[in-house]
Amino acid sequence: MKVTIIYTSPNSETKARQVASQVSALSNGSQAIVVQADLKEIEAPEKIVAATVEAFGDKIDILVNNAGVLFGKTILETAADDYAAIFDVNVRAPLLMTKAVVPHLRAPGRIVNLSSVGARSGFEDMALYSASKAALEGMTRGLAAELGHHGHTVNCVAPGPVKSEMLDGVPKDIVEMQLKTTAVEHRYGTV
Ligand SMILES: NC(=O)c1ccc[n+]([C@@H]2O[C@H](COP(=O)([O-])OP(=O)(O)OC[C@H]3O[C@@H](n4cnc5c(N)ncnc54)[C@H](OP(=O)(O)O)[C@@H]3O)[C@@H](O)[C@H]2O)c1
């Protein structure tokens, strides 16, 4: 595969470059580029696609909308600005990434969105995060119907607890509850 890896903060730059090196080191024709972009910005998806097309040519086969932000506050602590901060990354960015990629998508194209078990479960103090993932699932179904005519599929992956920096921010009692209902060995997923 020829892969474009996006990072936004200095926190992720080193890790993104390490993954790109691992892909290039496969010595099987795979290549990777790294692009800095903030998916809160409306222009970011066009910038990402332009860099991809410039590096690898006009056709794109797979889009993975993985970037996401967690939110854990009570309703009384939640401010109107929080809504934009969460929905801009978790919902608007996948929408605009899809819009930017579709003109280049080669059938059978694959679009994979990262939802969460939170889209369908009620977790205390996580209403805004859950709402954003439920919105993403609705968008996924609509886009699957629309893009299916062209031979593409659009799906969500809805993980339970997976060890990552994000999971470190989820209250331990919620993680314990999720692990109890995780069918496979009641254990964490791994990246
Ligand atoms: N871990 C879990 O248990 C779990 C469970 C269910 C669903 N998920 C979903 O899985 C996906 C990956 O989560 P994770 O656990 O790997 O979380 P993570 O460790 O916090 O990583 C999230 C990634 O998203 C990037 N990101 C955040 N805001 C961005 C922005 N404005 N522009 C571009 N990139 C941005 C982050 O980049 P920076 O580091 O540079 O900010 C980071 O690389 C998310 O959509 C999450 O909601 C995770």
PDB file of C-alpha atoms and ligand atoms in Angstrom:
ATOM      1  CA  MET A   1       0.000   0.000   0.000  1.00  0.00           C
ATOM      2  CA  LYS A   2       0.938   3.624  -0.416  1.00  0.00           C
ATOM      3  CA  VAL A   3      -0.157   5.332   2.771  1.00  0.00           C
ATOM      4  CA  THR A   4      -0.651   8.923   3.917  1.00  0.00           C
ATOM      5  CA  ILE A   5      -0.403   9.218   7.697  1.00  0.00           C
ATOM      6  CA  ILE A   6      -1.820  12.338   9.359  1.00  0.00           C
ATOM      7  CA  TYR A   7      -0.672  13.808  12.636  1.00  0.00           C
ATOM      8  CA  THR A   8      -1.697  17.063  14.235  1.00  0.00           C
ATOM      9  CA  SER A   9       0.334  17.758  17.377  1.00  0.00           C
ATOM     10  CA  PRO A  10       4.066  17.374  18.093  1.00  0.00           C
ATOM     11  CA  ASN A  11       2.898  14.573  20.412  1.00  0.00           C
ATOM     12  CA  SER A  12       2.150  12.415  17.359  1.00  0.00           C
ATOM     13  CA  GLU A  13       4.858  13.519  14.924  1.00  0.00           C
ATOM     14  CA  THR A  14       7.545  11.073  16.057  1.00  0.00           C
ATOM     15  CA  LYS A  15       5.092   8.176  16.158  1.00  0.00           C
ATOM     16  CA  ALA A  16       3.729   9.041  12.703  1.00  0.00           C
ATOM     17  CA  ARG A  17       7.251   9.143  11.271  1.00  0.00           C
ATOM     18  CA  GLN A  18       8.086   5.794  12.903  1.00  0.00           C
ATOM     19  CA  VAL A  19       5.054   4.151  11.284  1.00  0.00           C
ATOM     20  CA  ALA A  20       5.996   5.675   7.917  1.00  0.00           C
ATOM     21  CA  SER A  21       9.527   4.259   8.252  1.00  0.00           C
ATOM     22  CA  GLN A  22       8.135   0.831   9.115  1.00  0.00           C
ATOM     23  CA  VAL A  23       5.905   0.884   6.019  1.00  0.00           C
ATOM     24  CA  SER A  24       8.768   1.936   3.728  1.00  0.00           C
ATOM     25  CA  ALA A  25      11.078  -0.687   5.302  1.00  0.00           C
ATOM     26  CA  LEU A  26       8.760  -3.498   4.164  1.00  0.00           C
ATOM     27  CA  SER A  27      10.643  -3.415   0.841  1.00  0.00           C
ATOM     28  CA  ASN A  28       7.591  -4.684  -1.030  1.00  0.00           C
ATOM     29  CA  GLY A  29       6.762  -1.496  -2.888  1.00  0.00           C
ATOM     30  CA  SER A  30       4.867   0.020   0.035  1.00  0.00           C
ATOM     31  CA  GLN A  31       5.491   3.696   0.702  1.00  0.00           C
ATOM     32  CA  ALA A  32       4.262   6.231   3.239  1.00  0.00           C
ATOM     33  CA  ILE A  33       4.213   9.976   3.595  1.00  0.00           C
ATOM     34  CA  VAL A  34       3.457  11.994   6.717  1.00  0.00           C
ATOM     35  CA  VAL A  35       1.259  15.106   6.583  1.00  0.00           C
ATOM     36  CA  GLN A  36       0.676  17.580   9.407  1.00  0.00           C
ATOM     37  CA  ALA A  37      -2.943  18.746   9.506  1.00  0.00           C
ATOM     38  CA  ASP A  38      -5.488  19.827  12.091  1.00  0.00           C
ATOM     39  CA  LEU A  39      -8.816  18.218  11.264  1.00  0.00           C
ATOM     40  CA  LYS A  40     -10.612  20.941  13.238  1.00  0.00           C
ATOM     41  CA  GLU A  41      -9.840  23.150  10.233  1.00  0.00           C
ATOM     42  CA  ILE A  42     -12.280  23.040   7.321  1.00  0.00           C
ATOM     43  CA  GLU A  43      -9.431  23.222   4.771  1.00  0.00           C
ATOM     44  CA  ALA A  44      -7.494  20.239   6.216  1.00  0.00           C
ATOM     45  CA  PRO A  45      -9.146  17.443   4.178  1.00  0.00           C
ATOM     46  CA  GLU A  46      -8.396  19.135   0.819  1.00  0.00           C
ATOM     47  CA  LYS A  47      -4.799  19.689   1.940  1.00  0.00           C
ATOM     48  CA  ILE A  48      -4.427  16.018   2.921  1.00  0.00           C
ATOM     49  CA  VAL A  49      -5.889  14.750  -0.353  1.00  0.00           C
ATOM     50  CA  ALA A  50      -3.753  17.162  -2.418  1.00  0.00           C
ATOM     51  CA  ALA A  51      -0.578  15.892  -0.705  1.00  0.00           C
ATOM     52  CA  THR A  52      -1.689  12.285  -1.267  1.00  0.00           C
ATOM     53  CA  VAL A  53      -2.460  12.779  -4.959  1.00  0.00           C
ATOM     54  CA  GLU A  54       0.810  14.627  -5.476  1.00  0.00           C
ATOM     55  CA  ALA A  55       2.802  11.806  -3.848  1.00  0.00           C
ATOM     56  CA  PHE A  56       0.995   8.740  -5.154  1.00  0.00           C
ATOM     57  CA  GLY A  57      -1.179   9.721  -8.133  1.00  0.00           C
ATOM     58  CA  ASP A  58      -4.845  10.455  -8.704  1.00  0.00           C
ATOM     59  CA  LYS A  59      -6.484   7.257  -7.371  1.00  0.00           C
ATOM     60  CA  ILE A  60      -7.299   6.489  -3.738  1.00  0.00           C
ATOM     61  CA  ASP A  61      -8.522   3.054  -2.594  1.00  0.00           C
ATOM     62  CA  ILE A  62      -9.103   3.352   1.170  1.00  0.00           C
ATOM     63  CA  LEU A  63      -9.943   6.134   3.622  1.00  0.00           C
ATOM     64  CA  VAL A  64      -9.715   5.438   7.366  1.00  0.00           C
ATOM     65  CA  ASN A  65     -11.248   8.181   9.506  1.00  0.00           C
ATOM     66  CA  ASN A  66      -9.455   7.358  12.751  1.00  0.00           C
ATOM     67  CA  ALA A  67      -8.722  10.738  14.365  1.00  0.00           C
ATOM     68  CA  GLY A  68     -11.020  11.364  17.299  1.00  0.00           C
ATOM     69  CA  VAL A  69     -11.258  13.290  20.549  1.00  0.00           C
ATOM     70  CA  LEU A  70     -12.661  12.161  23.876  1.00  0.00           C
ATOM     71  CA  PHE A  71     -14.921  14.219  26.116  1.00  0.00           C
ATOM     72  CA  GLY A  72     -15.828  13.380  29.690  1.00  0.00           C
ATOM     73  CA  LYS A  73     -17.779  15.989  31.641  1.00  0.00           C
ATOM     74  CA  THR A  74     -21.172  16.274  33.313  1.00  0.00           C
ATOM     75  CA  ILE A  75     -23.921  18.168  31.512  1.00  0.00           C
ATOM     76  CA  LEU A  76     -23.529  21.091  33.948  1.00  0.00           C
ATOM     77  CA  GLU A  77     -19.784  21.303  33.198  1.00  0.00           C
ATOM     78  CA  THR A  78     -20.387  21.127  29.442  1.00  0.00           C
ATOM     79  CA  ALA A  79     -20.196  24.425  27.531  1.00  0.00           C
ATOM     80  CA  ALA A  80     -21.541  25.302  24.099  1.00  0.00           C
ATOM     81  CA  ASP A  81     -17.979  25.541  22.743  1.00  0.00           C
ATOM     82  CA  ASP A  82     -17.366  21.903  23.734  1.00  0.00           C
ATOM     83  CA  TYR A  83     -19.978  20.851  21.203  1.00  0.00           C
ATOM     84  CA  ALA A  84     -17.968  22.346  18.330  1.00  0.00           C
ATOM     85  CA  ALA A  85     -14.667  21.024  19.688  1.00  0.00           C
ATOM     86  CA  ILE A  86     -15.968  17.447  19.684  1.00  0.00           C
ATOM     87  CA  PHE A  87     -18.268  17.444  16.668  1.00  0.00           C
ATOM     88  CA  ASP A  88     -15.791  19.269  14.407  1.00  0.00           C
ATOM     89  CA  VAL A  89     -13.246  16.441  14.790  1.00  0.00           C
ATOM     90  CA  ASN A  90     -15.459  13.390  15.330  1.00  0.00           C
ATOM     91  CA  VAL A  91     -18.198  14.203  12.792  1.00  0.00           C
ATOM     92  CA  ARG A  92     -17.414  17.113  10.476  1.00  0.00           C
ATOM     93  CA  ALA A  93     -13.866  15.923   9.714  1.00  0.00           C
ATOM     94  CA  PRO A  94     -14.965  12.435   8.498  1.00  0.00           C
ATOM     95  CA  LEU A  95     -17.690  14.122   6.433  1.00  0.00           C
ATOM     96  CA  LEU A  96     -15.253  16.534   4.765  1.00  0.00           C
ATOM     97  CA  MET A  97     -12.535  13.861   4.390  1.00  0.00           C
ATOM     98  CA  THR A  98     -15.064  11.691   2.545  1.00  0.00           C
ATOM     99  CA  LYS A  99     -16.116  14.605   0.352  1.00  0.00           C
ATOM    100  CA  ALA A 100     -12.477  15.318  -0.532  1.00  0.00           C
ATOM    101  CA  VAL A 101     -11.617  11.661  -1.238  1.00  0.00           C
ATOM    102  CA  VAL A 102     -14.698  10.582  -3.231  1.00  0.00           C
ATOM    103  CA  PRO A 103     -13.657  12.259  -6.530  1.00  0.00           C
ATOM    104  CA  HIS A 104     -10.465  10.136  -6.373  1.00  0.00           C
ATOM    105  CA  LEU A 105     -11.959   6.933  -4.959  1.00  0.00           C
ATOM    106  CA  ARG A 106     -11.323   3.889  -7.172  1.00  0.00           C
ATOM    107  CA  ALA A 107     -14.049   1.220  -7.050  1.00  0.00           C
ATOM    108  CA  PRO A 108     -14.283  -0.868  -5.002  1.00  0.00           C
ATOM    109  CA  GLY A 109     -13.317   1.900  -2.584  1.00  0.00           C
ATOM    110  CA  ARG A 110     -13.363   1.342   1.159  1.00  0.00           C
ATOM    111  CA  ILE A 111     -14.201   3.957   3.782  1.00  0.00           C
ATOM    112  CA  VAL A 112     -13.765   2.919   7.420  1.00  0.00           C
ATOM    113  CA  ASN A 113     -14.941   5.196  10.221  1.00  0.00           C
ATOM    114  CA  LEU A 114     -13.910   4.732  13.861  1.00  0.00           C
ATOM    115  CA  SER A 115     -17.010   4.807  16.012  1.00  0.00           C
ATOM    116  CA  SER A 116     -17.198   3.425  19.564  1.00  0.00           C
ATOM    117  CA  VAL A 117     -19.350   1.201  21.768  1.00  0.00           C
ATOM    118  CA  GLY A 118     -20.277   4.577  23.262  1.00  0.00           C
ATOM    119  CA  ALA A 119     -22.503   5.261  20.226  1.00  0.00           C
ATOM    120  CA  ARG A 120     -25.051   2.731  21.518  1.00  0.00           C
ATOM    121  CA  SER A 121     -24.358   2.542  25.257  1.00  0.00           C
ATOM    122  CA  GLY A 122     -24.994   5.118  27.931  1.00  0.00           C
ATOM    123  CA  PHE A 123     -21.785   5.998  29.783  1.00  0.00           C
ATOM    124  CA  GLU A 124     -21.914   8.541  32.592  1.00  0.00           C
ATOM    125  CA  ASP A 125     -20.458  11.993  31.752  1.00  0.00           C
ATOM    126  CA  MET A 126     -19.785  10.977  28.159  1.00  0.00           C
ATOM    127  CA  ALA A 127     -23.006  12.127  26.480  1.00  0.00           C
ATOM    128  CA  LEU A 128     -21.305  14.502  24.046  1.00  0.00           C
ATOM    129  CA  TYR A 129     -18.710  11.931  22.936  1.00  0.00           C
ATOM    130  CA  SER A 130     -21.401   9.252  22.538  1.00  0.00           C
ATOM    131  CA  ALA A 131     -23.580  11.655  20.553  1.00  0.00           C
ATOM    132  CA  SER A 132     -20.710  12.380  18.161  1.00  0.00           C
ATOM    133  CA  LYS A 133     -20.116   8.670  17.539  1.00  0.00           C
ATOM    134  CA  ALA A 134     -23.854   8.025  17.066  1.00  0.00           C
ATOM    135  CA  ALA A 135     -23.863  10.839  14.498  1.00  0.00           C
ATOM    136  CA  LEU A 136     -20.915   9.201  12.758  1.00  0.00           C
ATOM    137  CA  GLU A 137     -22.806   5.899  12.578  1.00  0.00           C
ATOM    138  CA  GLY A 138     -25.845   7.598  11.028  1.00  0.00           C
ATOM    139  CA  MET A 139     -23.606   9.355   8.525  1.00  0.00           C
ATOM    140  CA  THR A 140     -21.937   6.047   7.709  1.00  0.00           C
ATOM    141  CA  ARG A 141     -25.246   4.370   6.882  1.00  0.00           C
ATOM    142  CA  GLY A 142     -26.308   7.271   4.666  1.00  0.00           C
ATOM    143  CA  LEU A 143     -22.976   7.353   2.809  1.00  0.00           C
ATOM    144  CA  ALA A 144     -23.026   3.561   2.388  1.00  0.00           C
ATOM    145  CA  ALA A 145     -26.375   3.869   0.624  1.00  0.00           C
ATOM    146  CA  GLU A 146     -25.146   6.769  -1.513  1.00  0.00           C
ATOM    147  CA  LEU A 147     -21.692   5.485  -2.469  1.00  0.00           C
ATOM    148  CA  GLY A 148     -22.771   1.853  -2.812  1.00  0.00           C
ATOM    149  CA  HIS A 149     -24.101   2.756  -6.260  1.00  0.00           C
ATOM    150  CA  HIS A 150     -20.485   3.323  -7.298  1.00  0.00           C
ATOM    151  CA  GLY A 151     -19.206   0.040  -5.857  1.00  0.00           C
ATOM    152  CA  HIS A 152     -17.785   1.524  -2.635  1.00  0.00           C
ATOM    153  CA  THR A 153     -18.448   0.383   0.926  1.00  0.00           C
ATOM    154  CA  VAL A 154     -18.674   2.642   3.984  1.00  0.00           C
ATOM    155  CA  ASN A 155     -18.502   0.997   7.409  1.00  0.00           C
ATOM    156  CA  CYS A 156     -17.853   1.745  11.057  1.00  0.00           C
ATOM    157  CA  VAL A 157     -15.639  -0.129  13.452  1.00  0.00           C
ATOM    158  CA  ALA A 158     -17.028   0.316  16.965  1.00  0.00           C
ATOM    159  CA  PRO A 159     -14.342  -0.750  19.439  1.00  0.00           C
ATOM    160  CA  GLY A 160     -14.715  -1.428  23.115  1.00  0.00           C
ATOM    161  CA  PRO A 161     -11.738  -0.522  25.300  1.00  0.00           C
ATOM    162  CA  VAL A 162      -8.467  -0.506  23.350  1.00  0.00           C
ATOM    163  CA  LYS A 163      -5.206   0.405  25.108  1.00  0.00           C
ATOM    164  CA  SER A 164      -4.256   3.878  23.907  1.00  0.00           C
ATOM    165  CA  GLU A 165      -3.657   7.390  25.174  1.00  0.00           C
ATOM    166  CA  MET A 166      -7.372   8.072  24.796  1.00  0.00           C
ATOM    167  CA  LEU A 167      -8.334   5.163  27.044  1.00  0.00           C
ATOM    168  CA  ASP A 168      -6.125   6.618  29.793  1.00  0.00           C
ATOM    169  CA  GLY A 169      -8.671   9.481  29.928  1.00  0.00           C
ATOM    170  CA  VAL A 170     -11.729   7.243  30.399  1.00  0.00           C
ATOM    171  CA  PRO A 171     -12.829   6.782  34.047  1.00  0.00           C
ATOM    172  CA  LYS A 172     -11.708   3.378  35.379  1.00  0.00           C
ATOM    173  CA  ASP A 173     -15.212   2.320  36.481  1.00  0.00           C
ATOM    174  CA  ILE A 174     -16.499   2.808  32.924  1.00  0.00           C
ATOM    175  CA  VAL A 175     -13.585   0.787  31.508  1.00  0.00           C
ATOM    176  CA  GLU A 176     -14.253  -2.010  34.040  1.00  0.00           C
ATOM    177  CA  MET A 177     -17.909  -2.076  33.000  1.00  0.00           C
ATOM    178  CA  GLN A 178     -16.909  -2.265  29.323  1.00  0.00           C
ATOM    179  CA  LEU A 179     -14.428  -5.086  29.986  1.00  0.00           C
ATOM    180  CA  LYS A 180     -17.114  -7.130  31.778  1.00  0.00           C
ATOM    181  CA  THR A 181     -19.257  -6.992  28.637  1.00  0.00           C
ATOM    182  CA  THR A 182     -16.395  -7.631  26.205  1.00  0.00           C
ATOM    183  CA  ALA A 183     -17.010 -11.123  24.827  1.00  0.00           C
ATOM    184  CA  VAL A 184     -13.409 -12.058  24.030  1.00  0.00           C
ATOM    185  CA  GLU A 185     -11.782 -12.943  27.365  1.00  0.00           C
ATOM    186  CA  HIS A 186     -13.075  -9.701  28.970  1.00  0.00           C
ATOM    187  CA  ARG A 187      -9.779  -8.147  27.910  1.00  0.00           C
ATOM    188  CA  TYR A 188      -8.543  -4.914  26.332  1.00  0.00           C
ATOM    189  CA  GLY A 189      -8.167  -4.693  22.601  1.00  0.00           C
ATOM    190  CA  THR A 190      -4.705  -3.840  21.339  1.00  0.00           C
ATOM    191  CA  VAL A 191      -3.795  -1.540  18.481  1.00  0.00           C
TER     192      VAL A 191
HETATM  193  N1  LIG B   1      -9.084   3.532  22.687  1.00  0.00           N
HETATM  194  C1  LIG B   1     -10.322   3.135  22.822  1.00  0.00           C
HETATM  195  O1  LIG B   1     -10.652   2.405  23.789  1.00  0.00           O
HETATM  196  C2  LIG B   1     -11.379   3.496  21.793  1.00  0.00           C
HETATM  197  C3  LIG B   1     -12.632   2.902  21.924  1.00  0.00           C
HETATM  198  C4  LIG B   1     -13.613   3.196  20.999  1.00  0.00           C
HETATM  199  C5  LIG B   1     -13.338   4.050  19.955  1.00  0.00           C
HETATM  200  N2  LIG B   1     -12.110   4.646  19.826  1.00  0.00           N
HETATM  201  C6  LIG B   1     -11.897   5.544  18.683  1.00  0.00           C
HETATM  202  O2  LIG B   1     -10.748   5.106  17.971  1.00  0.00           O
HETATM  203  C7  LIG B   1     -10.103   6.226  17.334  1.00  0.00           C
HETATM  204  C8  LIG B   1      -8.640   6.239  17.730  1.00  0.00           C
HETATM  205  O3  LIG B   1      -8.558   6.462  19.148  1.00  0.00           O
HETATM  206  P1  LIG B   1      -7.277   6.182  20.048  1.00  0.00           P
HETATM  207  O4  LIG B   1      -7.714   5.385  21.206  1.00  0.00           O
HETATM  208  O5  LIG B   1      -6.130   5.720  19.217  1.00  0.00           O
HETATM  209  O6  LIG B   1      -7.073   7.666  20.586  1.00  0.00           O
HETATM  210  P2  LIG B   1      -5.760   8.534  20.813  1.00  0.00           P
HETATM  211  O7  LIG B   1      -4.668   7.692  21.359  1.00  0.00           O
HETATM  212  O8  LIG B   1      -6.195   9.728  21.607  1.00  0.00           O
HETATM  213  O9  LIG B   1      -5.431   8.968  19.339  1.00  0.00           O
HETATM  214  C9  LIG B   1      -6.298   9.835  18.644  1.00  0.00           C
HETATM  215  C10 LIG B   1      -5.596  10.333  17.400  1.00  0.00           C
HETATM  216  O10 LIG B   1      -6.426  11.333  16.780  1.00  0.00           O
HETATM  217  C11 LIG B   1      -5.611  12.440  16.457  1.00  0.00           C
HETATM  218  N3  LIG B   1      -6.334  13.693  16.456  1.00  0.00           N
HETATM  219  C12 LIG B   1      -7.042  14.250  17.485  1.00  0.00           C
HETATM  220  N4  LIG B   1      -7.496  15.462  17.120  1.00  0.00           N
HETATM  221  C13 LIG B   1      -7.063  15.679  15.845  1.00  0.00           C
HETATM  222  C14 LIG B   1      -7.198  16.772  14.932  1.00  0.00           C
HETATM  223  N5  LIG B   1      -7.846  17.888  15.272  1.00  0.00           N
HETATM  224  N6  LIG B   1      -6.608  16.655  13.718  1.00  0.00           N
HETATM  225  C15 LIG B   1      -5.923  15.535  13.379  1.00  0.00           C
HETATM  226  N7  LIG B   1      -5.752  14.485  14.199  1.00  0.00           N
HETATM  227  C16 LIG B   1      -6.315  14.559  15.425  1.00  0.00           C
HETATM  228  C17 LIG B   1      -4.554  12.458  17.562  1.00  0.00           C
HETATM  229  O11 LIG B   1      -3.428  13.200  17.142  1.00  0.00           O
HETATM  230  P3  LIG B   1      -2.552  14.023  18.242  1.00  0.00           P
HETATM  231  O12 LIG B   1      -1.955  13.019  19.183  1.00  0.00           O
HETATM  232  O13 LIG B   1      -1.537  14.718  17.397  1.00  0.00           O
HETATM  233  O14 LIG B   1      -3.507  14.957  18.944  1.00  0.00           O
HETATM  234  C18 LIG B   1      -4.254  10.959  17.700  1.00  0.00           C
HETATM  235  O15 LIG B   1      -3.314  10.541  16.738  1.00  0.00           O
HETATM  236  C19 LIG B   1     -10.879   7.473  17.811  1.00  0.00           C
HETATM  237  O16 LIG B   1     -11.800   7.869  16.805  1.00  0.00           O
HETATM  238  C20 LIG B   1     -11.611   6.986  19.061  1.00  0.00           C
HETATM  239  O17 LIG B   1     -12.765   7.736  19.321  1.00  0.00           O
HETATM  240  C21 LIG B   1     -11.113   4.364  20.737  1.00  0.00           C
END
